[in-house]
Coordinates of C-alpha atoms in Angstrom, one line a residue:
M1148 CA 2.6 -19.2 -10.6
L1149 CA 4.0 -17.2 -13.5
F1150 CA 0.5 -16.0 -14.5
V1151 CA -0.1 -14.8 -10.9
V1152 CA 3.2 -12.8 -10.9
L1153 CA 2.3 -11.4 -14.3
V1154 CA -1.2 -10.3 -13.2
M1155 CA 0.4 -8.8 -10.0
L1156 CA 2.9 -6.8 -12.0
V1157 CA 0.3 -5.5 -14.4
A1158 CA -2.0 -4.5 -11.4
I1159 CA 0.9 -2.7 -9.7
Y1160 CA 1.7 -0.8 -13.0
V1161 CA -1.9 0.2 -13.5
L1162 CA -2.2 1.3 -9.8
K1163 CA 1.1 3.3 -10.1
K1164 CA -0.1 5.1 -13.2
M1165 CA -3.5 5.9 -11.5
T1166 CA -1.9 7.3 -8.4
Q1167 CA 0.4 9.6 -10.5
S1168 CA -2.6 10.9 -12.5
R1169 CA -5.1 13.6 -11.7
I1170 CA -7.3 10.9 -10.0
G1171 CA -4.4 9.9 -7.7
R1172 CA -3.7 13.5 -6.7
A1173 CA -7.4 13.9 -5.8
W1174 CA -7.2 10.6 -3.7
M1175 CA -4.1 11.9 -1.9
T1176 CA -5.7 15.3 -1.2
I1177 CA -8.8 13.5 0.2
R1178 CA -6.6 11.3 2.3
E1179 CA -4.8 14.2 3.8
D1180 CA -7.7 16.5 4.5
E1181 CA -11.2 15.9 3.1
T1182 CA -12.5 19.4 4.0
V1183 CA -9.7 21.0 2.1
A1184 CA -10.3 18.7 -0.9
Q1185 CA -14.0 19.7 -1.0
S1186 CA -13.1 23.4 -0.7
M1187 CA -10.8 23.0 -3.7
G1188 CA -13.7 21.7 -5.8
I1189 CA -12.9 18.0 -5.7
N1190 CA -16.0 15.8 -5.7
T1191 CA -15.0 13.7 -2.7
T1192 CA -18.0 11.4 -3.0
Y1193 CA -17.2 10.5 -6.6
Y1194 CA -13.6 9.7 -5.9
K1195 CA -14.4 7.7 -2.8
V1196 CA -16.9 5.6 -4.8
L1197 CA -14.4 5.2 -7.6
V1198 CA -11.6 4.0 -5.3
F1199 CA -14.1 1.6 -3.6
A1200 CA -15.0 0.2 -7.0
I1201 CA -11.4 -0.1 -8.1
G1202 CA -10.5 -1.8 -4.8
G1203 CA -13.4 -4.2 -5.3
A1204 CA -12.2 -5.0 -8.8
Y1205 CA -8.7 -5.8 -7.4
A1206 CA -10.2 -7.9 -4.7
G1207 CA -12.4 -9.8 -7.2
A1208 CA -9.4 -10.5 -9.4
A1209 CA -7.4 -11.7 -6.4
G1210 CA -10.3 -13.9 -5.3
A1211 CA -10.6 -15.4 -8.8
L1212 CA -6.9 -16.2 -8.8
F1213 CA -7.2 -17.7 -5.3
A1214 CA -10.2 -19.8 -6.4
H1215 CA -8.3 -21.1 -9.4
K1216 CA -5.4 -22.1 -7.3
V1217 CA -7.2 -23.9 -4.5
S1218 CA -10.2 -25.1 -6.6
F1219 CA -12.6 -24.5 -3.7
I1220 CA -13.8 -21.5 -1.7
S1221 CA -15.8 -21.4 1.5
A1222 CA -16.3 -18.9 4.3
E1223 CA -13.9 -20.8 6.5
S1224 CA -11.1 -20.0 4.0
F1225 CA -11.1 -16.5 5.3
G1226 CA -11.3 -16.6 9.1
F1227 CA -9.7 -14.3 11.7
P1228 CA -6.1 -15.6 11.2
I1229 CA -6.2 -14.7 7.5
S1230 CA -7.8 -11.3 8.2
A1231 CA -5.2 -10.5 11.0
T1232 CA -2.4 -11.6 8.7
V1233 CA -3.5 -9.4 5.8
L1234 CA -4.0 -6.4 8.2
S1235 CA -0.6 -6.9 9.7
M1236 CA 1.0 -7.1 6.2
V1237 CA -0.5 -3.7 5.2
V1238 CA 0.2 -2.0 8.5
L1239 CA 3.8 -3.2 8.7
G1240 CA 4.7 -2.2 5.2
G1241 CA 2.8 1.1 5.3
L1242 CA -0.5 2.6 4.3
G1243 CA -0.6 4.2 0.9
S1244 CA 2.6 2.6 -0.3
I1245 CA 2.8 -0.2 -2.9
R1246 CA 6.4 -0.9 -2.0
G1247 CA 5.5 -1.1 1.7
T1248 CA 2.7 -3.5 1.0
I1249 CA 5.0 -5.8 -1.0
F1250 CA 7.6 -5.6 1.8
G1251 CA 4.9 -6.5 4.4
V1252 CA 3.7 -9.4 2.4
S1253 CA 7.2 -10.7 1.8
A1254 CA 8.3 -10.3 5.4
L1255 CA 5.3 -11.8 7.1
Y1256 CA 5.0 -14.6 4.6
L1257 CA 8.7 -15.6 4.5
L1258 CA 9.3 -15.3 8.3
P1259 CA 7.2 -18.3 9.3
E1260 CA 8.4 -20.2 6.2
A1261 CA 12.0 -19.6 7.4
F1262 CA 11.2 -21.2 10.7
R1263 CA 9.6 -24.2 8.9
L1264 CA 12.4 -24.6 6.4
F1265 CA 15.4 -24.3 8.7
N1266 CA 13.6 -26.1 11.6
I1267 CA 15.0 -23.6 14.2
G1268 CA 14.9 -25.3 17.6
I1269 CA 13.4 -22.4 19.5
V1270 CA 10.1 -22.8 17.7
D1271 CA 7.9 -25.9 18.1
M1272 CA 6.3 -26.6 14.7
K1273 CA 3.0 -27.7 16.4
Y1274 CA 2.5 -24.2 17.7
L1275 CA 3.7 -22.3 14.6
D1276 CA 0.3 -20.7 14.0
M1277 CA 0.1 -19.5 17.6
Y1278 CA 3.6 -18.1 17.4
K1279 CA 2.7 -16.3 14.1
M1280 CA -0.2 -14.5 15.7
M1281 CA 1.9 -13.5 18.7
L1282 CA 4.6 -12.2 16.4
Y1283 CA 2.1 -10.3 14.3
G1284 CA 0.7 -8.7 17.5
I1285 CA 4.1 -7.7 18.7
L1286 CA 5.0 -6.3 15.3
M1287 CA 1.8 -4.3 15.1
V1288 CA 2.4 -2.8 18.6
L1289 CA 6.0 -1.9 17.7
V1290 CA 5.1 -0.4 14.3
M1291 CA 2.3 1.6 15.7
R1292 CA 4.5 2.9 18.5
Y1293 CA 7.6 3.8 16.5
R1294 CA 6.4 4.1 12.9
P1295 CA 2.6 4.9 12.8
K1296 CA 2.5 5.2 9.0
G1297 CA 4.4 1.9 8.6
I1298 CA 7.9 1.2 7.4
F1299 CA 7.4 2.6 3.9
G1300 CA 4.3 4.7 4.7
K1301 CA 3.9 8.0 3.1
T1302 CA 4.0 10.8 5.6
Q1303 CA 2.8 13.7 3.6
M1304 CA 2.1 14.8 0.0
K1305 CA 5.1 15.8 -2.1
K1306 CA 5.6 19.5 -2.3
S1307 CA 5.5 20.9 -5.7
K1308 CA 8.6 22.7 -6.9
N1309 CA 8.1 26.4 -7.4
R1310 CA 9.3 27.3 -10.8
Q1311 CA 11.6 30.3 -10.8
F1312 CA 11.4 32.5 -13.8
P1313 CA 14.4 34.6 -14.8
E1314 CA 13.8 38.3 -14.1
Q1315 CA 12.9 40.2 -17.2
K1316 CA 14.3 43.6 -18.1
S1317 CA 12.0 46.4 -17.8
L1318 CA 11.4 48.8 -20.7
K1319 CA 13.6 51.4 -19.0
D1320 CA 16.6 49.1 -19.2
G1321 CA 16.3 48.6 -22.9
G1322 CA 14.2 45.4 -22.8
H1323 CA 11.3 44.8 -25.1
V1324 CA 7.8 43.5 -24.3
A1325 CA 7.6 40.6 -26.7

């Protein structure tokens, strides 16, 4: 468990550094408007392939950790309920936000566990999986209606601060050129 947390923290750190670099700025520009990114000279095909490869590497690492934990992998391990759960986690937290994804995972993983742990009488444990899917559907509708970018979703790119330079004296006022 400690190893998984360590790998997750390293992966988040690397991803954070990538998104703050020139590559990350190119990704954000492509996400906001691909035509503008192309007109600015950004090779959108290169950056799309790069992000796809990096996402594949992250998915491969996660799959390796999952395989190590359960000792067996089959196609049935990743059916519709798992896909819907992962999609709900990302949409609830917010697209383009690491903090939002962590929030979505925590909320949607811990909520059913709270029902199971505290044995709340309103939920029949036999139907917990069905209740989870209904809850995910309701949350998806509410988030899409009131917060389309997710709870922590990024709405727009940060605006760069315009640097204000002090006004220089002209040569008439006794200033010098150097």
